[in-house]
Short mmCIF file of C-alpha atoms and ligand atoms in Angstrom, two decimals:
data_model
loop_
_atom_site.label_atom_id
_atom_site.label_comp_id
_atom_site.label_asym_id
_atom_site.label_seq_id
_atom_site.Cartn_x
_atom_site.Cartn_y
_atom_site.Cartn_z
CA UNK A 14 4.07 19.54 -10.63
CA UNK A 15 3.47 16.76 -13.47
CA UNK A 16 0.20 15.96 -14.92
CA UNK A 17 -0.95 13.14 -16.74
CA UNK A 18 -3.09 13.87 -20.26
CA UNK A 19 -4.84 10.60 -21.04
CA UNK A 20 -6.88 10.48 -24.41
CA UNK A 21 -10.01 8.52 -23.78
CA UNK A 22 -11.03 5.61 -26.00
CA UNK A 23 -8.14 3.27 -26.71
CA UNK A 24 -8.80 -0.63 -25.35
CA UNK A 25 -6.45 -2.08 -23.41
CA UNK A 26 -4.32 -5.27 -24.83
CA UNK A 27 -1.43 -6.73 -24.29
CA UNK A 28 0.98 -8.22 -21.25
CA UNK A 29 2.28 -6.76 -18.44
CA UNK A 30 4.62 -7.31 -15.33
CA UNK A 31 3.57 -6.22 -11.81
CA UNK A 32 6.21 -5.14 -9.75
CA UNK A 33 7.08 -5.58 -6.15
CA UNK A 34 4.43 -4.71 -3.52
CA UNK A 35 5.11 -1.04 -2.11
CA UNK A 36 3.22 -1.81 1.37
CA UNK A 37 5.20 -4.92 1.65
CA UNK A 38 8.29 -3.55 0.78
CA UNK A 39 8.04 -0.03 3.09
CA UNK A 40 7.77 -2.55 6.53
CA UNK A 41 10.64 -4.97 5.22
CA UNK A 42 12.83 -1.85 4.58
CA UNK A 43 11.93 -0.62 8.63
CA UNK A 44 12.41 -4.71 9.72
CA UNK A 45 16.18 -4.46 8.14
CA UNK A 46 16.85 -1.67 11.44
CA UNK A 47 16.53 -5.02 13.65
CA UNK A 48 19.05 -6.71 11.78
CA UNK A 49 23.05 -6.85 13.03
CA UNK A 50 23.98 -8.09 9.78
CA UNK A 51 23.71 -7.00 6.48
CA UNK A 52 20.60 -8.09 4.25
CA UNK A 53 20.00 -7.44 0.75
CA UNK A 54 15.88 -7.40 -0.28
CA UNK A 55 14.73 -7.67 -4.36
CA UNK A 56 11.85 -6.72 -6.54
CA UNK A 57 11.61 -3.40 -4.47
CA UNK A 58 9.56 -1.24 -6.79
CA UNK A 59 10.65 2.26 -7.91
CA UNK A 60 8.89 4.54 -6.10
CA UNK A 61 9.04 7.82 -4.19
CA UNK A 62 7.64 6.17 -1.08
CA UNK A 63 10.52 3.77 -1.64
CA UNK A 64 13.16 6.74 -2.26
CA UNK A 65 11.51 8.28 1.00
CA UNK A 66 12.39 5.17 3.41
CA UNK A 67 15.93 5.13 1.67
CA UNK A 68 16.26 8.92 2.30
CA UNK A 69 15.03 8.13 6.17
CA UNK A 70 17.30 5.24 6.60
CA UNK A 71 20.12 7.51 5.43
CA UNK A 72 19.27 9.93 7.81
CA UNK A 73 19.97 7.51 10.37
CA UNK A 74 23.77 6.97 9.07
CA UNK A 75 22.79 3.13 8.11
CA UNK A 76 25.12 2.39 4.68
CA UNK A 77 22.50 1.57 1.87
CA UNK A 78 24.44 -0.13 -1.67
CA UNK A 79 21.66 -0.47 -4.37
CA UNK A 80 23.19 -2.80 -7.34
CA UNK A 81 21.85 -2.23 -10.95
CA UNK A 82 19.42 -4.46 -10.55
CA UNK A 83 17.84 -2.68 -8.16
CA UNK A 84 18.37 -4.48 -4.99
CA UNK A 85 18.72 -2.89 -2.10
CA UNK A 86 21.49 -3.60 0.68
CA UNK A 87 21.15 -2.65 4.11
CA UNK A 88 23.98 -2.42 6.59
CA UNK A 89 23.04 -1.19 9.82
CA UNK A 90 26.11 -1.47 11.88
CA UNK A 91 26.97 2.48 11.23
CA UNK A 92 23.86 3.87 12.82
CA UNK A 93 24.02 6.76 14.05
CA UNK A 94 20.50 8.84 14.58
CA UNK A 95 17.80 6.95 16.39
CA UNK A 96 15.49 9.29 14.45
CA UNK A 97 12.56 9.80 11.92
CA UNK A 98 12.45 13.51 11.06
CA UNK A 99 9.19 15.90 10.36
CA UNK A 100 10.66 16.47 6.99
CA UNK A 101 11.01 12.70 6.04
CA UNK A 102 7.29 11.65 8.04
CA UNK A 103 5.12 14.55 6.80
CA UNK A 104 5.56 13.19 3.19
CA UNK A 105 4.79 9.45 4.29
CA UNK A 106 2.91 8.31 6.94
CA UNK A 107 4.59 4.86 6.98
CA UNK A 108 7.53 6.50 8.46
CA UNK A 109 6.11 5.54 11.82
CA UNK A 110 6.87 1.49 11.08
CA UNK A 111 10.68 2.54 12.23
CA UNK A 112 9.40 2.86 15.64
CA UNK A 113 9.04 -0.63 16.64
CA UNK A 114 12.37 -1.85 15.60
CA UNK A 115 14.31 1.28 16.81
CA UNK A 116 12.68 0.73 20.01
CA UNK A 117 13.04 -3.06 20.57
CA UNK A 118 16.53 -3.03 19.35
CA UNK A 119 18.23 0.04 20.66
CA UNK A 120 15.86 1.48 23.23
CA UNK A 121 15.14 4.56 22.12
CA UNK A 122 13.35 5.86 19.03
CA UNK A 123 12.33 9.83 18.20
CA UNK A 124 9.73 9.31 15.75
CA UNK A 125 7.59 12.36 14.40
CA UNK A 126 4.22 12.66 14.73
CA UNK A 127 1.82 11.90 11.01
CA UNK A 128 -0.06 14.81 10.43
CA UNK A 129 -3.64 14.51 8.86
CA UNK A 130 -4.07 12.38 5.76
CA UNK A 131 -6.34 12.93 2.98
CA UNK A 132 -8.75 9.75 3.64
CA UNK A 133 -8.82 10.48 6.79
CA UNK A 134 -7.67 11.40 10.48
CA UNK A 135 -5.39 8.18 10.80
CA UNK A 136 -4.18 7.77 14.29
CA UNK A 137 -1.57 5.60 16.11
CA UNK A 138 -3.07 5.50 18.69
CA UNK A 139 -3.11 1.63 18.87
CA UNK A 140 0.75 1.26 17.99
CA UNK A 141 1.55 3.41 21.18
CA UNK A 142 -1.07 1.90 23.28
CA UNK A 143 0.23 -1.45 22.49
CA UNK A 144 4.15 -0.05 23.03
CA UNK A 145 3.35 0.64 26.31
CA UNK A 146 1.83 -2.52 27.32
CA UNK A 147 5.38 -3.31 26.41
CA UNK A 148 6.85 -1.20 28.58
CA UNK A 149 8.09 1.58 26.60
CA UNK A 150 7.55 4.82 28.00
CA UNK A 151 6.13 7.52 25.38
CA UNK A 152 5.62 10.72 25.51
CA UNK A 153 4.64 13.16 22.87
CA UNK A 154 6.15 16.43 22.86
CA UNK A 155 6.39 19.11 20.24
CA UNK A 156 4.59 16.99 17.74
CA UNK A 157 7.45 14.29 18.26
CA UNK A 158 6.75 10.72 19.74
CA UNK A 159 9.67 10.20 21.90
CA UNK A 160 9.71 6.52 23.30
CA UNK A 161 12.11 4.92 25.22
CA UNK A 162 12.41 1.26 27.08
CA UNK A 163 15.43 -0.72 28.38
CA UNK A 164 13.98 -3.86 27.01
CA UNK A 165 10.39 -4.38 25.70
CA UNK A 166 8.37 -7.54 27.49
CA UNK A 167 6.02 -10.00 25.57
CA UNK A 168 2.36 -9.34 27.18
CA UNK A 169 -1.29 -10.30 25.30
CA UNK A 170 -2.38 -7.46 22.96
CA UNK A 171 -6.05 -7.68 21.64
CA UNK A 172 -6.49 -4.69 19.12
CA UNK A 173 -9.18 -2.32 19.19
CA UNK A 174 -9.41 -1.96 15.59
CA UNK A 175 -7.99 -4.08 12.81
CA UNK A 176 -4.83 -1.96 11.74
CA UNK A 177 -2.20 -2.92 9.16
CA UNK A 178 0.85 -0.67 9.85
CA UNK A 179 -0.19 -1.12 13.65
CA UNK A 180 0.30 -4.74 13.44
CA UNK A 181 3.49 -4.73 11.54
CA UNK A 182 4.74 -2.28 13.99
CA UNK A 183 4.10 -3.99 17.00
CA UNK A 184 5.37 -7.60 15.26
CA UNK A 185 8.44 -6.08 14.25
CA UNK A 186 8.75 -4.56 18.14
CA UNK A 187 7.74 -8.02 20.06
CA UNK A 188 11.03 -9.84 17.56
CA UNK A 189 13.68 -8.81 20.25
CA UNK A 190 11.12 -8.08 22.84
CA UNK A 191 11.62 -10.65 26.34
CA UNK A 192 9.32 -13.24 26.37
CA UNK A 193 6.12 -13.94 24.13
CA UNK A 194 3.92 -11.43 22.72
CA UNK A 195 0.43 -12.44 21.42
CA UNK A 196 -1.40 -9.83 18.94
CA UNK A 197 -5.14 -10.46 18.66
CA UNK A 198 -7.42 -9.14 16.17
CA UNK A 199 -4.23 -8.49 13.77
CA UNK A 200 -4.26 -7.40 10.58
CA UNK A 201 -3.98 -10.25 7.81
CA UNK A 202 -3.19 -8.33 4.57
CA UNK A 203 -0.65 -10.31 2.41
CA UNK A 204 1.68 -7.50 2.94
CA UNK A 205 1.77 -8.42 6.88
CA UNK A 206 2.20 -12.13 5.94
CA UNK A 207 4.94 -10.83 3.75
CA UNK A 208 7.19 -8.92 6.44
CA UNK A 209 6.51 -11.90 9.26
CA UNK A 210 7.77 -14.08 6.74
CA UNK A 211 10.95 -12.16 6.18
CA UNK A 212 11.35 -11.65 9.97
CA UNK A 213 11.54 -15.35 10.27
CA UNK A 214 14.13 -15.20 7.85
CA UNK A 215 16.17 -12.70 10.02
CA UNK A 216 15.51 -15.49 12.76
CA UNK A 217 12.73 -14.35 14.40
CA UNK A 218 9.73 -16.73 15.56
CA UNK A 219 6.41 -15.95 14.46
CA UNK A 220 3.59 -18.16 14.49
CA UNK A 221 -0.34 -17.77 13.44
CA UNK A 222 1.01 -15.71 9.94
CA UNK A 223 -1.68 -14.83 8.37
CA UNK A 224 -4.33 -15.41 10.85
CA UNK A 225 -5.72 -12.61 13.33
CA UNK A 226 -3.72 -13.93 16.24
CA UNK A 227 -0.13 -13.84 16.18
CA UNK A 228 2.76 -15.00 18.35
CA UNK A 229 5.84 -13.62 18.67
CA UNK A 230 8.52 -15.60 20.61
CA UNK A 231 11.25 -12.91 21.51
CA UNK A 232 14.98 -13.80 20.48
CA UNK A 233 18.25 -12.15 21.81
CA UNK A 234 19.33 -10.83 18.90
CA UNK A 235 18.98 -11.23 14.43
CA UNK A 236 21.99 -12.32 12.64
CA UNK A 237 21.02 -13.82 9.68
CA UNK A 238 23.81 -14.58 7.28
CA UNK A 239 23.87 -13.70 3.17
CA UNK A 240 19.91 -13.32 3.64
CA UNK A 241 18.70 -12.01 0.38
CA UNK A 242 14.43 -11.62 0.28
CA UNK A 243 12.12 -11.37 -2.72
CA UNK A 244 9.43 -9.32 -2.02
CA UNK A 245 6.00 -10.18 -3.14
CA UNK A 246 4.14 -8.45 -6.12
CA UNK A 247 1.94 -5.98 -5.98
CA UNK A 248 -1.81 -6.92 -5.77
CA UNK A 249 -3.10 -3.31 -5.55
CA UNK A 250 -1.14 -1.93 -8.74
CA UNK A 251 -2.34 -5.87 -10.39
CA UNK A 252 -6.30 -4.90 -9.57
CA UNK A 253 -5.78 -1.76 -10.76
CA UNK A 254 -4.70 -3.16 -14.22
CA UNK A 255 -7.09 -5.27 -14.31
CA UNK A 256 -9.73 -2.81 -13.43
CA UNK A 257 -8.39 -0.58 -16.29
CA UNK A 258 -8.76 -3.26 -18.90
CA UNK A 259 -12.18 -4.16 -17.64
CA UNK A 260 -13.42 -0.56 -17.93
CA UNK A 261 -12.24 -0.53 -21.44
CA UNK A 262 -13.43 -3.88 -22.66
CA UNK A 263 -10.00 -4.98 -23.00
CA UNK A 264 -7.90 -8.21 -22.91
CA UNK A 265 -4.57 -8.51 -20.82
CA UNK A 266 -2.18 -10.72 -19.04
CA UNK A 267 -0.53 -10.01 -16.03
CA UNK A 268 2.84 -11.36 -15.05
CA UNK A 269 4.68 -11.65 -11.69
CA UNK A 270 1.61 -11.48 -9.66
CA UNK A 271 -0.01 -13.06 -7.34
CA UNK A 272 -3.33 -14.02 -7.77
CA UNK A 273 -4.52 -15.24 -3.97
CA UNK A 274 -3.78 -12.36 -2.71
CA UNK A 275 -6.90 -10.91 -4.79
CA UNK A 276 -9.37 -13.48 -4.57
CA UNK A 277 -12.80 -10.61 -3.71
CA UNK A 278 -11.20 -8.47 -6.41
CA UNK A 279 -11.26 -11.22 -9.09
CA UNK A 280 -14.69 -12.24 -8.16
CA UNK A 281 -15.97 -8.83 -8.42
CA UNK A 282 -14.43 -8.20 -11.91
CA UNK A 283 -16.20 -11.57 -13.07
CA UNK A 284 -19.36 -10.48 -11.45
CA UNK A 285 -18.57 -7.27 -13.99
CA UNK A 286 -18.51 -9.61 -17.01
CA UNK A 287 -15.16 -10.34 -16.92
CA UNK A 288 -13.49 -13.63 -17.90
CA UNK A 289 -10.69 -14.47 -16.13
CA UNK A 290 -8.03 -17.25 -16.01
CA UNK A 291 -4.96 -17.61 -13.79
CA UNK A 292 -2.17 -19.06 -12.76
CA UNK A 293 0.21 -19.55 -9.67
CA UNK A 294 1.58 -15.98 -10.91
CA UNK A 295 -0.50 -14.91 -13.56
CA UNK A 296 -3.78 -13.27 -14.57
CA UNK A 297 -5.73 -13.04 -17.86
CA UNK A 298 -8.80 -10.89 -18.29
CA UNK A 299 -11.08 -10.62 -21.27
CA UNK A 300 -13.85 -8.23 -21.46
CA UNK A 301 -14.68 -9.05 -24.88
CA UNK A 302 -15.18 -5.27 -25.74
CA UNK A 303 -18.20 -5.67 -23.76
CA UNK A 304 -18.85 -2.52 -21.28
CA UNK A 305 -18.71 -4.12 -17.55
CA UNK A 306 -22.16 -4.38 -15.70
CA UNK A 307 -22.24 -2.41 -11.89
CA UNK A 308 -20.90 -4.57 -9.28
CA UNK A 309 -21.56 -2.90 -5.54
CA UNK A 310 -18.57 -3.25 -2.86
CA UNK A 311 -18.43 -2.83 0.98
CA UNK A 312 -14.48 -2.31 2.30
CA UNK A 313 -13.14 -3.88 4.88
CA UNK A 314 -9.87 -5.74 6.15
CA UNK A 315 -8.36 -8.81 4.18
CA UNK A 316 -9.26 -10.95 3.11
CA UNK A 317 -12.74 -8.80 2.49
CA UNK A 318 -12.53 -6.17 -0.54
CA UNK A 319 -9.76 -3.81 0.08
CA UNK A 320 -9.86 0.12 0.70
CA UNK A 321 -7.07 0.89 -2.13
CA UNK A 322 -9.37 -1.00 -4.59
CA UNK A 323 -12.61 1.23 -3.63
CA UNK A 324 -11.56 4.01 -6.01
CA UNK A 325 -10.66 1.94 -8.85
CA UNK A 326 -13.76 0.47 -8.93
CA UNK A 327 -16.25 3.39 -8.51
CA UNK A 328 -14.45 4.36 -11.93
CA UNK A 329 -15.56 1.31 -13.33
CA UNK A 330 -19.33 1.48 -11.58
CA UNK A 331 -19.47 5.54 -13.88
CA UNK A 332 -19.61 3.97 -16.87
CA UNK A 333 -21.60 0.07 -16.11
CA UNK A 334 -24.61 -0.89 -17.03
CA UNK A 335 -26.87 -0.26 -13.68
CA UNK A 336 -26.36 0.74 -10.48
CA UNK A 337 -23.95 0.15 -7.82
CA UNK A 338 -23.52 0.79 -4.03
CA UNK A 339 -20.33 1.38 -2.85
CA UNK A 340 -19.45 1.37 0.89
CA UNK A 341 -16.31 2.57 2.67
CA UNK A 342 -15.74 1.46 5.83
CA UNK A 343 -11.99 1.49 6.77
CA UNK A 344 -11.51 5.28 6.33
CA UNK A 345 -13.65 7.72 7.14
CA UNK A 346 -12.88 10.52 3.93
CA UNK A 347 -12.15 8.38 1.34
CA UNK A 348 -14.38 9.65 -1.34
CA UNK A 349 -12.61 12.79 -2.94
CA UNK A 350 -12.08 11.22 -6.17
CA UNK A 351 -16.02 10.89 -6.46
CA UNK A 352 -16.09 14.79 -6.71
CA UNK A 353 -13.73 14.75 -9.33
CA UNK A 354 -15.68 11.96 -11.34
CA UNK A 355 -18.49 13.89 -11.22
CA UNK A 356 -16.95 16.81 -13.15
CA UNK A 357 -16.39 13.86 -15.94
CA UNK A 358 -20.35 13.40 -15.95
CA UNK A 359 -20.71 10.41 -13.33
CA UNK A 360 -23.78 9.94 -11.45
CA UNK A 361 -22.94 9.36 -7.74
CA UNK A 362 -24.81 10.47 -5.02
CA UNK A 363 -22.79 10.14 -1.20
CA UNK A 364 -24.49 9.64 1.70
CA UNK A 365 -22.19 9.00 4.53
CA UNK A 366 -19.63 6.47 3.85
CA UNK A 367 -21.77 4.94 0.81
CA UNK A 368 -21.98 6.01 -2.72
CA UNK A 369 -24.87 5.12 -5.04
CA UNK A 370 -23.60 5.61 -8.59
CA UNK A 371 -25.73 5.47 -11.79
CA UNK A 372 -24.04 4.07 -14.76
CA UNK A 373 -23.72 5.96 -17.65
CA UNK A 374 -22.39 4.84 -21.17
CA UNK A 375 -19.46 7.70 -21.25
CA UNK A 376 -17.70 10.12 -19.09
CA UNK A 377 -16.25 13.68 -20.80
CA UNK A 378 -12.64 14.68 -20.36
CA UNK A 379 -12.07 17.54 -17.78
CA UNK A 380 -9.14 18.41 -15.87
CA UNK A 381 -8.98 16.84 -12.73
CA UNK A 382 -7.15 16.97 -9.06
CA UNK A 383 -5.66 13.87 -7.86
CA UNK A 384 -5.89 14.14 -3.65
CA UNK A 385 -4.36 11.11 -2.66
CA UNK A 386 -2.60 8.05 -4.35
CA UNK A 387 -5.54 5.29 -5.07
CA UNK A 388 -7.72 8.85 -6.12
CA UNK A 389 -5.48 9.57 -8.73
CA UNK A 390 -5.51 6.05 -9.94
CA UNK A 391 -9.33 6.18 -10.61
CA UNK A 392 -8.49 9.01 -12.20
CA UNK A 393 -6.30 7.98 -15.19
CA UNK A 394 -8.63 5.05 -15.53
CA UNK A 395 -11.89 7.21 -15.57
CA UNK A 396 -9.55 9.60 -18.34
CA UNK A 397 -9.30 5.94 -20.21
CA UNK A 398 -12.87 5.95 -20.88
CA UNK A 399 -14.01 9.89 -20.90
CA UNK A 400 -14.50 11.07 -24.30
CA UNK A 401 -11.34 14.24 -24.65
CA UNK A 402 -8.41 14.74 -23.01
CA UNK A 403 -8.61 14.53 -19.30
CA UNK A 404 -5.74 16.35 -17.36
CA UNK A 405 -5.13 14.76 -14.15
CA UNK A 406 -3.49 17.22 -11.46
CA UNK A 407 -0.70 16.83 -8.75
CA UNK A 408 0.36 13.06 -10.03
CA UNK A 409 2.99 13.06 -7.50
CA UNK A 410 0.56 11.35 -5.20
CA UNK A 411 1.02 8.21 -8.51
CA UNK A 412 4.26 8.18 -8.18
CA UNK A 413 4.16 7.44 -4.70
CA UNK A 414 2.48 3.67 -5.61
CA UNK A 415 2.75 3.23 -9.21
CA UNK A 416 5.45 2.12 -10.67
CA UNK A 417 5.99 4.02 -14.64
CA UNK A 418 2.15 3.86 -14.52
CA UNK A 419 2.18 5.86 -17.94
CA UNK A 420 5.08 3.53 -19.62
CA UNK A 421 2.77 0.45 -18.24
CA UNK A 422 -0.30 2.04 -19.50
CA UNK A 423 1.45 3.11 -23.14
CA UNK A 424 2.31 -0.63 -23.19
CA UNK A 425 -1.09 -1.87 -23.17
CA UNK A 426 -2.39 0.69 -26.07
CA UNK A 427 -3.90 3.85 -23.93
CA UNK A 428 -3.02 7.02 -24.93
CA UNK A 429 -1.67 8.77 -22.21
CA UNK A 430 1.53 11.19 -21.52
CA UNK A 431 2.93 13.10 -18.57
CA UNK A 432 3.86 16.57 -19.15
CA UNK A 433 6.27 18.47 -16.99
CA UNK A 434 4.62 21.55 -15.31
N1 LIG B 537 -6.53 3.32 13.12
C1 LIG B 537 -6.74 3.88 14.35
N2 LIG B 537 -5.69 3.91 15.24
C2 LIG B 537 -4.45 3.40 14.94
C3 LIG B 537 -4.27 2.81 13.67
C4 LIG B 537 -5.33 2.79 12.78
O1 LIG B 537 -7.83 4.36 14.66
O2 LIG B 537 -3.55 3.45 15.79
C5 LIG B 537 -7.64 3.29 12.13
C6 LIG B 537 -7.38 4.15 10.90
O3 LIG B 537 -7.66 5.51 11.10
C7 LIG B 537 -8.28 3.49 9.87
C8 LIG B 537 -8.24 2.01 10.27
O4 LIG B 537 -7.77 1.98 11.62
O5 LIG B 537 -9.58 3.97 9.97
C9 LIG B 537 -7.35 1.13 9.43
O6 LIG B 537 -6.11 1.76 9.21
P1 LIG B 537 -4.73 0.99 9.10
O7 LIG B 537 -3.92 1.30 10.31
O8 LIG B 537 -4.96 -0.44 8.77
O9 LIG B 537 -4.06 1.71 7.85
P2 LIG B 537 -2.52 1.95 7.68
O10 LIG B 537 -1.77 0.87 8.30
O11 LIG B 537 -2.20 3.36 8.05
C10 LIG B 537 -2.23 0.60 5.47
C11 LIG B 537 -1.79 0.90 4.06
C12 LIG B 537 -2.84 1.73 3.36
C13 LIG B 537 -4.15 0.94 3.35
C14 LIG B 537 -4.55 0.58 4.80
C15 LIG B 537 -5.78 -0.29 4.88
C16 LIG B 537 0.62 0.86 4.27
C17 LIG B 537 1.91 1.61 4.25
N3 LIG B 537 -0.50 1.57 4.12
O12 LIG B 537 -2.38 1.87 6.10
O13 LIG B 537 -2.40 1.93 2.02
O14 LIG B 537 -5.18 1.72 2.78
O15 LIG B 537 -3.47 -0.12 5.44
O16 LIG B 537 -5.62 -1.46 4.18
O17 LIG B 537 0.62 -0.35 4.39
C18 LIG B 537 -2.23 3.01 -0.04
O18 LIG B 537 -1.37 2.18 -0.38
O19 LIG B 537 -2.74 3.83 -0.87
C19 LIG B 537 -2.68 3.08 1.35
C20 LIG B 537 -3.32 4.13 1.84
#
């Protein structure tokens, strides 16, 4: 397994481009199943999550060109396996979004089971719940959701619990379904606006995009001709920049982004100290070497301050001036990084799902465990600012949703390498 050595100190400068968004692009590669004709999607970032859905798509006998630009073309006339393996789901969860369009288009989906997750228990509960209001019939046998319908009906779905992956699952489901289908408390991330919009541009009809209720007009079939879909940039991987800069008193630019889509995080890195500016697709922010002041956070759903942020930022909060209260509510275990941080020096005390963290002027280097993707993110950038070398463990979990993260870093002045284990 790689590890990442970071030497602490350097200030970050310089410009950088964000790349496409990985939780927009996972759902857009499961939409392309619903598709009869070929569709071609861009700015797909290079990830292993990425490689994963190309690997389970394969699988499934579809014919997948990638050009040297990196764009991905999917053909699904030459299906053959209505089927997401163990193998494949077991090292991504968001395997599961190719139940909705396997099932709405063909009938029949074998989908296995997600096992436990690091940040929490993470059930579908609501995707197969909602299914069956459908009319799909599931069963779950030998850790294997087998579902099966002859056509899926439009009904009136009210969610219990506000659930990204849910929502994109059941949109991409109610496309072919007969009749109307109405989501209610849905999920508004961008990344959900994102696929709806590129369903419409298969010709599906969805209404209420990025609201919490959504309407889903069934169609026959999607045959949308030379279709060829950007998808949107990253705002996770751009907060996480700009939370890296910010713990280091830097100054950078971000390209390619999208600054709406991270409206809370902005406002908390200005509440930090943090000058920003930005444009329709860019973001500057200048710390002006000063060290960033605490700033507490509660997660929640968008547009409220996202989960994949929360780690980032209790790096920052370690070494602030004050004290900060940090609050997780959208999964139940997602405070292993804090563990970690504290073997660096940082004051944080947990009690239940909120962490009260005493800034401190510097962390030390230690070797450290990444245990799950946005962890080891708050990792490197707590290595940024920890006096030493800070080793940070099992980076595979970076490469699942950061794209070159040590040739983007290198590029804005840290120190950092990987070394092969
Ligand atoms: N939940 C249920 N039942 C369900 C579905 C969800 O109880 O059927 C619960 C979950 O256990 C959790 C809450 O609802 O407590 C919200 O989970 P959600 O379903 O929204 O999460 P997800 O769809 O599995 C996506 C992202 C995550 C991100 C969350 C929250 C993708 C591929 N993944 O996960 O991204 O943290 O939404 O915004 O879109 C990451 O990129 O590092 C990552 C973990």
């Amino acid at each position: 397994m790689d590890k990442l050595i970071i030497t602490g100190g350097q200030t970050l400068k310089g410009e950088l481009r964000i790349s496409g968004a990985k939780n927009a692009a996972l759902p857009i590669l499961a939409a392309t199943l619903l598709s009869e004709t070929p569709v071609k999607v861009g700015n797909v970032p290079h990830l292993h999550d990425i490689t994963t859905t190309i690997a389970l798509l394969g699988h499934m006998g579809i014919t997948i060109t990638i050009d040297e630009r990196l764009n991905i073309e999917i053909d699904t006339q030459s299906i053959s396996r209505l089927e997401a393996p163990y193998e494949l789901v077991k090292t991504m969860r968001a395997s599961i979004l190719v139940l909705g369009p396997l099932l709405s288009r063909f009938g029949k989906a074998h989908v296995s089971l997600p096992g436990g997750c690091a940040i929490g228990t993470r059930p579908v509960n609501i995707h197969l719940d909602c299914l069956t209001k459908m009319g799909a019939e599931i069963t779950v046998k030998n850790g294997y959701i087998h579902a099966s319908a002859e056509r899926l009906h439009g009904t009136h779905l009210v969610m219990d619990q506000v659930t990204v992956t849910g929502t994109e699952n059941i949109m991409m489901a109610a496309v072919l379904a007969e009749g109307t289908t109405i989501i209610e408390n849905a999920a508004k991330e961008p990344e959900v606006e994102d696929l709806s919009h590129f369903l419409n541009c298969l010709g599906a009809k969805i209404t209420g995009i990025g609201t919490s209720t959504i309407t889903i007009e069934g169609v026959e079939k999607l045959q949308p001709k030379d279709l060829f879909y950007k998808i949107l940039p990253d705002r996770i991987e751009t907060g996480t920049y700009l939370t890296a800069a910010a713990i280091t008193g830097g100054h950078i630019k971000l390209k390619d982004t999208h600054p709406k889509s991270l409206e809370i995080v902005i406002k908390k890195l200005r509440e930090t100290g943090a000058e920003i500016t930005c444009g329709d697709d860019w973001i500057e922010l200048n710390m002006h070497g000063q060290r960033p002041k605490a700033v507490s956070i509660d997660t929640a759903p968008f547009p409220a301050f996202p989960t994949d942020m929360q780690a980032q930022f209790t790096a920052l909060n370690t070494i602030a001036t004050g004290t900060s209260i940090i609050t997780e509510t959208v999964f139940e275990n997602r405070f292993m990084h804090i563990q970690e941080m504290q073997r660096m020096g940082a004051q944080i005390t947990i009690k239940q799902n909120t962490a009260i963290c005493e800034g401190i002027p510097e962390l030390t280097a230690a070797p450290v465990m990444a245990t799950d993707l946005r962890a080891s993110a708050s990792l490197v950038l707590a290595g940024l600012v920890a006096k030493g070398d800070t080793i940070v463990d099992r980076i595979y979990h970076i490469d699942r949703g950061y794209e070159c993260i040590e040739e983007k870093l290198t590029q804005l002045g840290a120190t950092i390498r990987r070394v092969p284990h």
